[in-house]
Amino acid sequence: MEIAEHIRSLDREGGLLAEAAEEAGADAKVPTCPEWQVRDLLRHTGMVHRWATAFVAEGHTSYHPDGGLPELDGAELLAWFREGHRGLVETLATAPPDVACWNFLPAPSPLAFWARRQAHETTVHRVDAESARGGTPTAIPVDFAVDGIDELLLGFHARSRSRVRTDEPRVLRVRASDSEAVWSVRLSAEPPAAERGEPTDADCELTGTAAQLYLALWNRGPFAGVTGDSSIATLWREKSAVTWS
């Protein structure tokens, strides 16, 4: 996906998140993040938006801490979230393509990284907001879901911070039923090594639509289909969480 596509997705998803949060109310529980209420979701995502904006707008070339969570609540919190989201979208849309700043996953450029990362960050948390509101969730486009699975498997879990480890080498295959996309994830005592394509053999295969897999791999829904050694799917569920700190 191109930078402009990610920015459009970020714009859309942030708007949907705010709408769902407003309809649910700040006190509503977030089923996909049981320890959170909607106010926690807005505070966290709004903080992340401002944190990301600072790297691009201010050109920080090394890690820069976030600004912390606000004490705001209710209508003021929602307005603060919308303001930060709008600032992020505008910053990314107007930044020079060669802007130099820190980022933490492989990408064609820092701008490409931040546009992609914030589009997926906001989509996952939009799903959280819609789970709090209830009703039919907004669909996730196939190409966007495939892109997000790429980021998660080839990016996040290639880092040393990934806790998805096995004592003996195992292979997890992830197959999208509505796309030609297939991923192979080699598990061991080292960080997972993922690539597009399928090995001759896999110990466990996860199947579903790209959107179903995207949400399940981010622990926002069940795995639609599991064949082979289901303990590997359980390992993913228990160990794959990506946390802020």
XYZ file of N, CA and C in Angstrom:
735
model
N 0.829 -1.196 0.000
C 0.000 0.000 0.000
C 0.869 1.253 0.000
N 0.371 2.305 -0.642
C 1.102 3.560 -0.731
C 0.854 4.415 0.515
N 1.742 5.386 0.732
C 1.605 6.268 1.885
C 0.243 6.950 1.901
N -0.183 7.460 0.739
C -1.468 8.168 0.679
C -2.630 7.255 1.065
N -2.549 5.986 0.692
C -3.607 5.037 1.059
C -3.647 4.834 2.567
N -2.478 4.717 3.177
C -2.441 4.554 4.626
C -2.989 5.800 5.333
N -2.681 6.969 4.817
C -3.190 8.196 5.440
C -4.704 8.270 5.308
N -5.232 7.882 4.159
C -6.701 7.861 3.997
C -7.336 6.871 4.968
N -6.702 5.715 5.142
C -7.230 4.735 6.094
C -7.184 5.279 7.512
N -6.082 5.907 7.874
C -5.955 6.527 9.196
C -7.049 7.564 9.417
N -7.301 8.392 8.425
C -8.333 9.423 8.523
C -9.699 8.783 8.776
N -10.012 7.787 7.984
C -11.313 7.113 8.105
C -11.442 6.392 9.444
N -10.433 5.650 9.819
C -10.519 4.818 11.025
C -10.596 5.660 12.289
N -9.866 6.776 12.322
C -9.953 7.639 13.492
C -11.327 8.246 13.657
N -11.949 8.610 12.526
C -13.311 9.126 12.588
C -14.290 8.085 13.096
N -14.141 6.857 12.609
C -15.020 5.771 13.063
C -14.808 5.470 14.547
N -13.554 5.526 14.988
C -13.254 5.279 16.403
C -13.951 6.318 17.271
N -13.845 7.587 16.892
C -14.474 8.651 17.677
C -15.985 8.499 17.710
N -16.579 8.162 16.574
C -18.035 7.974 16.516
C -18.483 6.849 17.440
N -17.775 5.715 17.370
C -18.148 4.570 18.207
C -17.958 4.885 19.681
N -16.871 5.591 20.015
C -16.615 5.954 21.410
C -17.695 6.889 21.937
N -18.110 7.835 21.116
C -19.152 8.772 21.537
C -20.469 8.048 21.773
N -20.783 7.110 20.894
C -22.040 6.359 21.037
C -21.998 5.422 22.238
N -20.841 4.838 22.509
C -20.724 3.896 23.634
C -20.716 4.618 24.980
N -20.058 5.773 25.034
C -19.907 6.500 26.289
C -18.613 6.145 26.987
N -18.038 7.086 27.701
C -16.720 6.919 28.313
C -16.671 5.795 29.341
N -17.820 5.499 29.976
C -17.846 4.459 31.017
C -17.944 3.043 30.464
N -18.240 2.902 29.185
C -18.498 1.579 28.619
C -17.258 0.695 28.696
N -17.473 -0.565 29.000
C -16.401 -1.554 28.999
C -16.012 -1.879 27.562
N -14.741 -2.220 27.366
C -14.230 -2.580 26.043
C -14.007 -4.093 26.018
N -14.917 -4.863 25.429
C -14.805 -6.327 25.482
C -13.502 -6.876 24.920
N -12.945 -6.238 23.888
C -11.706 -6.728 23.292
C -10.470 -6.375 24.120
N -10.616 -5.464 25.065
C -9.551 -5.106 26.026
C -10.213 -5.039 27.395
N -10.445 -6.193 28.034
C -11.299 -6.247 29.227
C -10.875 -5.341 30.376
N -9.606 -4.949 30.414
C -9.155 -4.085 31.513
C -9.463 -2.618 31.248
N -9.990 -2.287 30.089
C -10.213 -0.900 29.685
C -11.682 -0.519 29.643
N -11.937 0.758 29.915
C -13.177 1.416 29.549
C -12.873 2.315 28.348
N -13.918 2.858 27.723
C -13.725 3.670 26.523
C -12.803 4.853 26.802
N -12.878 5.459 27.976
C -11.999 6.589 28.293
C -10.528 6.174 28.223
N -10.213 4.936 28.647
C -8.831 4.457 28.571
C -8.387 4.314 27.121
N -9.290 3.831 26.295
C -9.013 3.663 24.874
C -8.726 5.008 24.207
N -9.550 6.007 24.497
C -9.354 7.334 23.916
C -8.061 7.970 24.416
N -7.784 7.845 25.697
C -6.558 8.427 26.242
C -5.321 7.785 25.617
N -5.329 6.464 25.526
C -4.168 5.770 24.959
C -3.977 6.118 23.486
N -5.026 5.980 22.688
C -4.872 6.199 21.243
C -4.564 7.657 20.943
N -5.192 8.568 21.669
C -4.881 9.983 21.494
C -3.445 10.309 21.847
N -2.932 9.672 22.893
C -1.533 9.871 23.272
C -0.608 9.353 22.167
N -0.917 8.169 21.639
C -0.084 7.594 20.574
C -0.103 8.493 19.337
N -1.257 9.025 18.988
C -1.331 9.921 17.831
C -0.416 11.131 18.010
N -0.431 11.742 19.175
C 0.426 12.901 19.424
C 1.897 12.515 19.456
N 2.189 11.364 20.001
C 3.571 10.854 20.040
C 4.095 10.667 18.621
N 3.301 10.037 17.762
C 3.718 9.823 16.371
C 3.862 11.150 15.632
N 2.937 12.058 15.856
C 2.995 13.364 15.199
C 4.307 14.074 15.513
N 4.753 13.994 16.757
C 5.955 14.703 17.167
C 7.186 14.244 16.398
N 7.298 12.946 16.124
C 8.465 12.459 15.382
C 8.533 13.093 13.997
N 7.403 13.121 13.306
C 7.384 13.632 11.937
C 7.458 15.154 11.923
N 6.683 15.814 12.783
C 6.614 17.271 12.767
C 7.879 17.923 13.324
N 8.491 17.286 14.333
C 9.643 17.887 15.001
C 10.976 17.259 14.602
N 10.906 16.181 13.804
C 12.121 15.581 13.271
C 13.010 14.911 14.290
N 12.427 14.282 15.313
C 13.248 13.561 16.292
C 13.918 12.368 15.603
N 15.226 12.289 15.663
C 15.947 11.204 15.001
C 16.350 10.084 15.960
N 15.942 10.179 17.202
C 16.108 9.099 18.171
C 14.818 9.001 18.974
N 14.731 7.938 19.763
C 13.497 7.728 20.536
C 13.173 8.958 21.372
N 11.895 9.298 21.384
C 11.407 10.441 22.156
C 10.210 9.961 22.969
N 10.169 10.188 24.270
C 9.064 9.662 25.087
C 7.739 10.306 24.748
N 6.675 9.579 25.055
C 5.336 10.120 24.826
C 5.012 11.178 25.882
N 3.920 11.891 25.668
C 3.551 12.978 26.567
C 2.683 12.575 27.733
N 2.439 11.266 27.906
C 1.611 10.812 29.014
C 0.130 10.904 28.701
N -0.675 10.358 29.586
C -2.120 10.316 29.392
C -2.780 11.533 30.034
N -3.790 12.082 29.386
C -4.448 13.267 29.947
C -5.433 12.896 31.051
N -5.783 13.863 31.853
C -6.784 13.674 32.904
C -8.199 13.939 32.370
N -8.325 14.310 31.107
C -9.612 14.684 30.531
C -10.587 13.518 30.531
N -11.868 13.848 30.466
C -12.906 12.821 30.419
C -14.097 13.379 29.647
N -15.017 12.481 29.308
C -16.269 12.891 28.672
C -16.068 13.629 27.363
N -16.848 14.687 27.159
C -16.823 15.444 25.904
C -15.463 16.084 25.658
N -14.808 16.546 26.721
C -13.493 17.169 26.555
C -12.463 16.155 26.068
N -12.541 14.933 26.574
C -11.631 13.878 26.137
C -11.870 13.540 24.667
N -13.106 13.431 24.277
C -13.425 13.116 22.887
C -12.927 14.218 21.953
N -13.111 15.476 22.341
C -12.629 16.592 21.519
C -11.104 16.563 21.432
N -10.434 16.246 22.536
C -8.969 16.130 22.559
C -8.515 15.023 21.621
N -9.204 13.891 21.640
C -8.859 12.790 20.737
C -9.005 13.230 19.285
N -10.124 13.843 18.959
C -10.357 14.253 17.571
C -9.310 15.275 17.116
N -8.935 16.182 17.989
C -7.932 17.184 17.644
C -6.582 16.519 17.347
N -6.183 15.576 18.185
C -4.908 14.888 17.972
C -4.904 14.042 16.720
N -6.024 13.375 16.472
C -6.138 12.566 15.253
C -6.040 13.445 14.020
N -6.753 14.569 14.021
C -6.703 15.478 12.885
C -5.290 16.021 12.688
N -4.602 16.333 13.780
C -3.230 16.825 13.678
C -2.294 15.799 13.076
N -2.470 14.533 13.435
C -1.631 13.470 12.879
C -1.877 13.321 11.388
N -3.143 13.266 10.990
C -3.472 13.116 9.570
C -2.863 14.274 8.772
N -3.032 15.474 9.242
C -2.516 16.640 8.522
C -0.995 16.657 8.481
N -0.358 16.259 9.577
C 1.107 16.212 9.607
C 1.649 15.222 8.590
N 1.064 14.038 8.548
C 1.521 13.021 7.597
C 1.239 13.435 6.159
N 0.084 14.038 5.936
C -0.317 14.405 4.573
C 0.539 15.529 4.003
N 1.103 16.365 4.858
C 1.865 17.524 4.385
C 3.369 17.384 4.586
N 3.812 16.288 5.195
C 5.248 16.101 5.439
C 5.990 15.858 4.132
N 7.218 16.333 4.012
C 8.013 16.025 2.821
C 8.305 14.525 2.759
N 8.310 13.942 1.565
C 8.526 12.494 1.456
C 9.833 12.020 2.073
N 10.842 12.890 2.107
C 12.143 12.493 2.632
C 12.367 12.938 4.077
N 11.287 13.210 4.797
C 11.446 13.633 6.188
C 12.272 12.593 6.950
N 13.209 13.072 7.744
C 14.080 12.186 8.518
C 13.630 12.179 9.972
N 13.306 11.007 10.487
C 12.931 10.875 11.894
C 13.041 9.419 12.298
N 12.983 9.195 13.602
C 13.099 7.845 14.168
C 11.898 6.994 13.796
N 12.137 5.714 13.588
C 11.052 4.734 13.460
C 11.588 3.384 13.926
N 10.706 2.424 14.136
C 11.175 1.201 14.791
C 10.891 -0.098 14.057
N 10.386 -0.033 12.810
C 10.233 -1.227 11.996
C 10.771 -0.939 10.599
N 11.221 -1.958 9.868
C 11.703 -1.720 8.509
C 10.610 -1.083 7.643
N 10.996 -0.115 6.822
C 10.042 0.576 5.954
C 10.821 1.290 4.853
N 10.161 1.589 3.737
C 10.841 2.310 2.657
C 11.331 3.693 3.085
N 10.659 4.312 4.043
C 11.037 5.628 4.539
C 10.384 5.837 5.896
N 10.878 6.786 6.686
C 10.209 7.085 7.957
C 8.745 7.488 7.764
N 8.456 8.272 6.724
C 7.075 8.687 6.501
C 6.195 7.483 6.184
N 6.710 6.571 5.368
C 5.945 5.353 5.054
C 5.695 4.540 6.314
N 6.714 4.455 7.182
C 6.531 3.723 8.444
C 5.418 4.319 9.274
N 5.477 5.639 9.526
C 4.513 6.238 10.445
C 3.107 6.229 9.879
N 2.956 6.416 8.567
C 1.621 6.357 7.979
C 1.031 4.956 8.125
N 1.830 3.956 7.851
C 1.358 2.575 7.964
C 1.065 2.198 9.409
N 2.013 2.488 10.292
C 1.863 2.098 11.698
C 0.637 2.745 12.329
N 0.427 4.027 12.064
C -0.709 4.695 12.681
C -2.030 4.293 12.041
N -2.026 3.930 10.773
C -3.249 3.416 10.158
C -3.683 2.118 10.832
N -2.733 1.232 11.090
C -3.095 -0.046 11.721
C -3.340 0.109 13.224
N -2.552 0.939 13.882
C -2.808 1.224 15.294
C -4.244 1.705 15.494
N -4.659 2.618 14.638
C -5.985 3.225 14.785
C -7.081 2.244 14.401
N -6.828 1.409 13.414
C -7.835 0.415 13.020
C -8.092 -0.590 14.138
N -7.027 -1.101 14.734
C -7.200 -2.070 15.827
C -7.983 -1.439 16.973
N -7.686 -0.187 17.296
C -8.398 0.460 18.393
C -9.790 0.930 17.978
N -10.015 1.157 16.695
C -11.388 1.383 16.223
C -12.234 0.139 16.463
N -11.656 -1.015 16.208
C -12.358 -2.275 16.487
C -12.692 -2.364 17.966
N -11.770 -1.940 18.815
C -12.033 -1.930 20.258
C -13.223 -1.027 20.584
N -13.233 0.172 20.009
C -14.327 1.113 20.280
C -15.657 0.558 19.803
N -15.664 -0.078 18.655
C -16.913 -0.649 18.146
C -17.359 -1.844 18.974
N -16.415 -2.559 19.576
C -16.820 -3.666 20.456
C -17.516 -3.115 21.697
N -17.090 -1.936 22.155
C -17.735 -1.302 23.312
C -19.127 -0.800 22.964
N -19.285 -0.298 21.760
C -20.582 0.209 21.315
C -21.565 -0.915 21.032
N -21.051 -2.028 20.489
C -21.909 -3.127 20.067
C -22.402 -2.909 18.648
N -23.093 -3.902 18.125
C -23.590 -3.812 16.766
C -22.591 -4.390 15.774
N -22.887 -4.232 14.500
C -22.044 -4.788 13.441
C -20.789 -3.939 13.268
N -19.605 -4.546 13.368
C -18.373 -3.769 13.195
C -18.161 -3.381 11.740
N -17.438 -2.320 11.526
C -17.096 -1.873 10.179
C -16.133 -2.869 9.543
N -16.360 -3.184 8.277
C -15.519 -4.154 7.576
C -14.106 -3.620 7.369
N -13.150 -4.526 7.355
C -11.754 -4.195 7.071
C -11.441 -4.677 5.661
N -11.021 -3.806 4.749
C -10.732 -4.225 3.373
C -9.647 -5.304 3.313
N -9.767 -6.199 2.341
C -8.842 -7.324 2.219
C -7.396 -6.846 2.109
N -7.117 -5.923 1.190
C -5.736 -5.483 0.974
C -5.152 -4.845 2.227
N -5.957 -4.104 2.948
C -5.491 -3.456 4.173
C -5.188 -4.505 5.239
N -6.052 -5.509 5.360
C -5.824 -6.573 6.344
C -4.549 -7.345 6.020
N -4.333 -7.655 4.748
C -3.114 -8.361 4.341
C -1.883 -7.527 4.686
N -1.944 -6.236 4.428
C -0.843 -5.337 4.758
C -0.574 -5.340 6.266
N -1.641 -5.348 7.053
C -1.479 -5.357 8.504
C -0.894 -6.651 9.029
N -1.252 -7.764 8.406
C -0.663 -9.048 8.804
C 0.824 -9.059 8.472
N 1.173 -8.523 7.304
C 2.587 -8.377 6.954
C 3.336 -7.597 8.028
N 2.784 -6.455 8.422
C 3.451 -5.624 9.417
C 3.630 -6.383 10.732
N 2.597 -7.084 11.153
C 2.648 -7.785 12.430
C 3.642 -8.944 12.400
N 3.557 -9.791 11.372
C 4.383 -10.997 11.336
C 5.822 -10.710 10.925
N 6.017 -9.879 9.896
C 7.362 -9.617 9.391
C 8.050 -8.466 10.110
N 7.267 -7.674 10.840
C 7.811 -6.521 11.531
C 7.850 -6.693 13.036
N 6.694 -6.596 13.668
C 6.642 -6.643 15.131
C 7.283 -7.900 15.703
N 6.905 -9.058 15.154
C 7.372 -10.297 15.781
C 8.734 -10.757 15.298
N 9.369 -9.977 14.424
C 10.768 -10.241 14.092
C 11.696 -9.603 15.127
N 11.131 -8.758 15.979
C 11.941 -8.064 16.979
C 12.244 -8.975 18.170
N 13.298 -8.636 18.875
C 13.707 -9.446 20.031
C 12.665 -9.425 21.141
N 11.756 -8.434 21.111
C 10.746 -8.327 22.156
C 9.649 -9.381 22.036
N 9.537 -10.036 20.882
C 8.472 -11.035 20.713
C 8.663 -12.190 21.699
N 7.577 -12.560 22.351
C 7.613 -13.661 23.326
C 7.074 -14.955 22.738
N 6.813 -14.969 21.427
C 6.307 -16.193 20.784
C 7.509 -17.076 20.463
N 7.849 -17.942 21.390
C 9.033 -18.802 21.276
C 8.631 -20.253 21.556
N 9.376 -21.187 20.997
C 9.165 -22.612 21.260
C 10.506 -23.271 21.580
N 10.457 -24.313 22.392
C 11.684 -25.041 22.726
C 12.220 -25.797 21.512
N 11.327 -26.362 20.731
C 11.697 -27.096 19.521
C 11.209 -26.323 18.302
N 11.938 -26.365 17.190
C 11.503 -25.649 15.991
C 10.127 -26.111 15.516
N 9.261 -25.141 15.247
C 7.922 -25.429 14.728
C 7.638 -24.439 13.596
N 6.665 -24.784 12.763
C 6.282 -23.897 11.665
C 4.786 -23.632 11.741
N 4.440 -22.347 11.766
C 3.048 -21.899 11.744
C 2.768 -21.317 10.362
N 1.691 -21.781 9.745
C 1.279 -21.225 8.453
C 0.001 -20.431 8.656
N -0.084 -19.281 8.003
C -1.255 -18.410 8.072
C -1.749 -18.218 6.644
N -3.000 -18.596 6.376
C -3.519 -18.584 5.004
C -4.837 -17.809 4.936
N -4.867 -16.771 4.111
C -6.087 -15.976 3.919
C -6.940 -16.608 2.825
N -8.188 -16.870 3.141
C -9.070 -17.567 2.200
C -9.573 -16.673 1.079
N -9.514 -15.359 1.256
C -10.016 -14.433 0.242
C -8.884 -13.685 -0.454
N -7.699 -14.239 -0.370
C -6.514 -13.634 -0.975
C -5.534 -14.754 -1.292
N -4.545 -14.452 -2.105
C -3.488 -15.424 -2.362
C -2.399 -15.372 -1.296
N -2.580 -14.507 -0.304
C -1.546 -14.311 0.713
C -1.431 -15.510 1.645
N -0.197 -15.999 1.800
C 0.132 -17.072 2.733
C 1.438 -16.680 3.419
N 1.505 -16.894 4.719
C 2.709 -16.595 5.480
C 3.200 -17.851 6.186
N 4.513 -17.999 6.281
C 5.133 -19.060 7.064
C 5.909 -18.420 8.198
N 5.661 -18.881 9.396
C 6.325 -18.331 10.581
C 7.099 -19.460 11.243
N 8.407 -19.352 11.209
C 9.254 -20.382 11.820
C 9.500 -19.991 13.279
N 9.057 -20.870 14.171
C 9.147 -20.626 15.607
C 10.288 -21.436 16.198
N 10.966 -20.820 17.153
C 12.086 -21.474 17.823
C 12.353 -20.716 19.124
N 13.517 -20.939 19.705
C 13.899 -20.191 20.902
C 14.313 -18.762 20.561
N 14.424 -18.453 19.274
C 14.745 -17.113 18.797
C 13.458 -16.391 18.383
N 13.534 -15.102 18.065
C 12.335 -14.410 17.594
C 11.750 -15.093 16.357
N 10.442 -15.084 16.186
C 9.822 -15.710 15.018
C 10.406 -15.160 13.713
N 10.581 -16.042 12.742
C 11.086 -15.655 11.421
C 9.977 -15.920 10.408
N 9.366 -14.858 9.922
C 8.218 -14.988 9.033
C 8.581 -14.558 7.618
N 7.885 -15.147 6.656
C 8.047 -14.764 5.264
C 6.765 -15.085 4.521
N 6.570 -14.427 3.398
C 5.449 -14.758 2.527
C 5.746 -16.089 1.846
N 4.720 -16.913 1.669
C 4.890 -18.208 1.032
C 4.657 -19.323 2.032
N 4.659 -20.555 1.548
C 4.384 -21.675 2.441
C 5.492 -22.710 2.358
N 5.857 -23.287 3.504
C 6.871 -24.342 3.508
C 6.249 -25.656 3.043
N 7.082 -26.651 2.862
C 6.565 -27.969 2.495
C 5.630 -28.499 3.570
N 5.994 -28.311 4.792
C 5.191 -28.804 5.906
C 5.009 -27.694 6.938
N 3.862 -27.708 7.593
C 3.610 -26.796 8.700
C 3.025 -27.604 9.846
N 3.377 -27.243 11.058
C 2.854 -27.947 12.227
C 1.439 -27.500 12.573
N 1.117 -26.281 12.212
C -0.211 -25.730 12.488
C -0.542 -24.730 11.396
N -1.806 -24.709 10.957
C -2.232 -23.728 9.968
C -3.449 -22.971 10.488
N -3.383 -21.652 10.386
C -4.495 -20.782 10.727
C -5.128 -20.305 9.429
N -6.439 -20.419 9.326
C -7.126 -19.993 8.112
C -8.306 -19.094 8.474
N -8.724 -18.325 7.486
C -9.845 -17.411 7.635
C -9.706 -16.322 6.603
N -10.668 -15.426 6.537
C -10.505 -14.284 5.665
C -9.345 -13.425 6.171
N -8.838 -12.565 5.313
C -7.735 -11.697 5.743
C -8.140 -10.866 6.958
N -9.370 -10.360 6.954
C -9.835 -9.551 8.086
C -9.937 -10.388 9.358
N -10.445 -11.614 9.242
C -10.527 -12.484 10.414
C -9.140 -12.773 10.985
N -8.187 -13.054 10.104
C -6.827 -13.342 10.559
C -6.174 -12.110 11.179
N -6.379 -10.972 10.557
C -5.840 -9.702 11.076
C -6.297 -9.497 12.517
N -7.586 -9.636 12.752
C -8.115 -9.414 14.091
C -7.668 -10.506 15.060
N -7.662 -11.754 14.601
C -7.267 -12.851 15.486
C -5.795 -12.749 15.870
N -4.936 -12.390 14.917
C -3.513 -12.294 15.207
C -3.210 -11.119 16.140
N -4.088 -10.104 16.127
C -3.982 -9.000 17.083
C -4.793 -9.290 18.354
N -5.257 -10.522 18.501
C -6.036 -10.939 19.680
C -7.311 -10.126 19.856
N -7.950 -9.818 18.720
C -9.244 -9.127 18.747
C -10.370 -10.034 18.266
N -10.137 -11.309 18.148
C -11.173 -12.234 17.723
C -10.606 -13.641 17.686
N -11.471 -14.644 17.554
C -11.013 -16.029 17.525
C -10.404 -16.392 16.176
N -9.602 -17.431 16.156
C -9.130 -17.978 14.890
C -10.282 -18.726 14.228
N -10.562 -18.388 12.980
C -11.693 -19.019 12.282
C -11.439 -20.492 12.028
N -10.208 -20.833 11.675
C -9.879 -22.224 11.405
C -8.483 -22.554 11.892
N -8.357 -23.689 12.592
C -7.063 -24.152 13.083
C -6.937 -25.621 12.728
N -5.871 -25.974 11.994
C -5.608 -27.381 11.703
C -4.193 -27.704 12.164
N -3.985 -28.971 12.510
C -2.685 -29.378 13.007
C -2.606 -29.196 14.514
N -1.434 -28.865 14.992
C -1.168 -28.764 16.427
C -1.760 -27.462 16.985
N -2.910 -27.573 17.633
C -3.607 -26.383 18.124
C -2.863 -25.696 19.270
N -1.882 -26.376 19.867
C -1.124 -25.739 20.948
C -0.327 -24.537 20.432
N -0.009 -24.529 19.133
C 0.721 -23.394 18.563
C -0.200 -22.183 18.472
N -1.471 -22.433 18.109
C -2.442 -21.339 18.121
C -2.640 -20.808 19.536
N -2.657 -21.698 20.501
C -2.784 -21.288 21.903
C -1.566 -20.473 22.339
N -0.384 -20.909 21.911
C 0.836 -20.166 22.225
C 0.739 -18.738 21.681
N 0.268 -18.610 20.443
C 0.129 -17.274 19.862
C -0.832 -16.430 20.703
N -1.951 -17.016 21.045
C -2.955 -16.291 21.820
C -2.393 -15.828 23.160
N -1.575 -16.648 23.785
C -1.083 -16.344 25.132
C 0.149 -15.447 25.155
N 0.945 -15.455 24.087
C 2.254 -14.806 24.145
C 2.460 -13.671 23.151
N 1.530 -13.449 22.240
C 1.822 -12.528 21.129
C 1.439 -11.070 21.392
N 0.862 -10.778 22.525
C 0.392 -9.417 22.762
C 1.521 -8.399 22.594
N 1.218 -7.328 21.855
C 2.159 -6.225 21.689
C 1.734 -5.127 22.655
N 2.584 -4.827 23.615
C 2.210 -3.873 24.658
C 2.972 -2.551 24.473
N 2.433 -1.496 25.075
C 3.036 -0.168 24.919
C 4.385 -0.067 25.609
N 4.478 -0.609 26.806
C 5.737 -0.483 27.552
C 6.438 -1.819 27.663
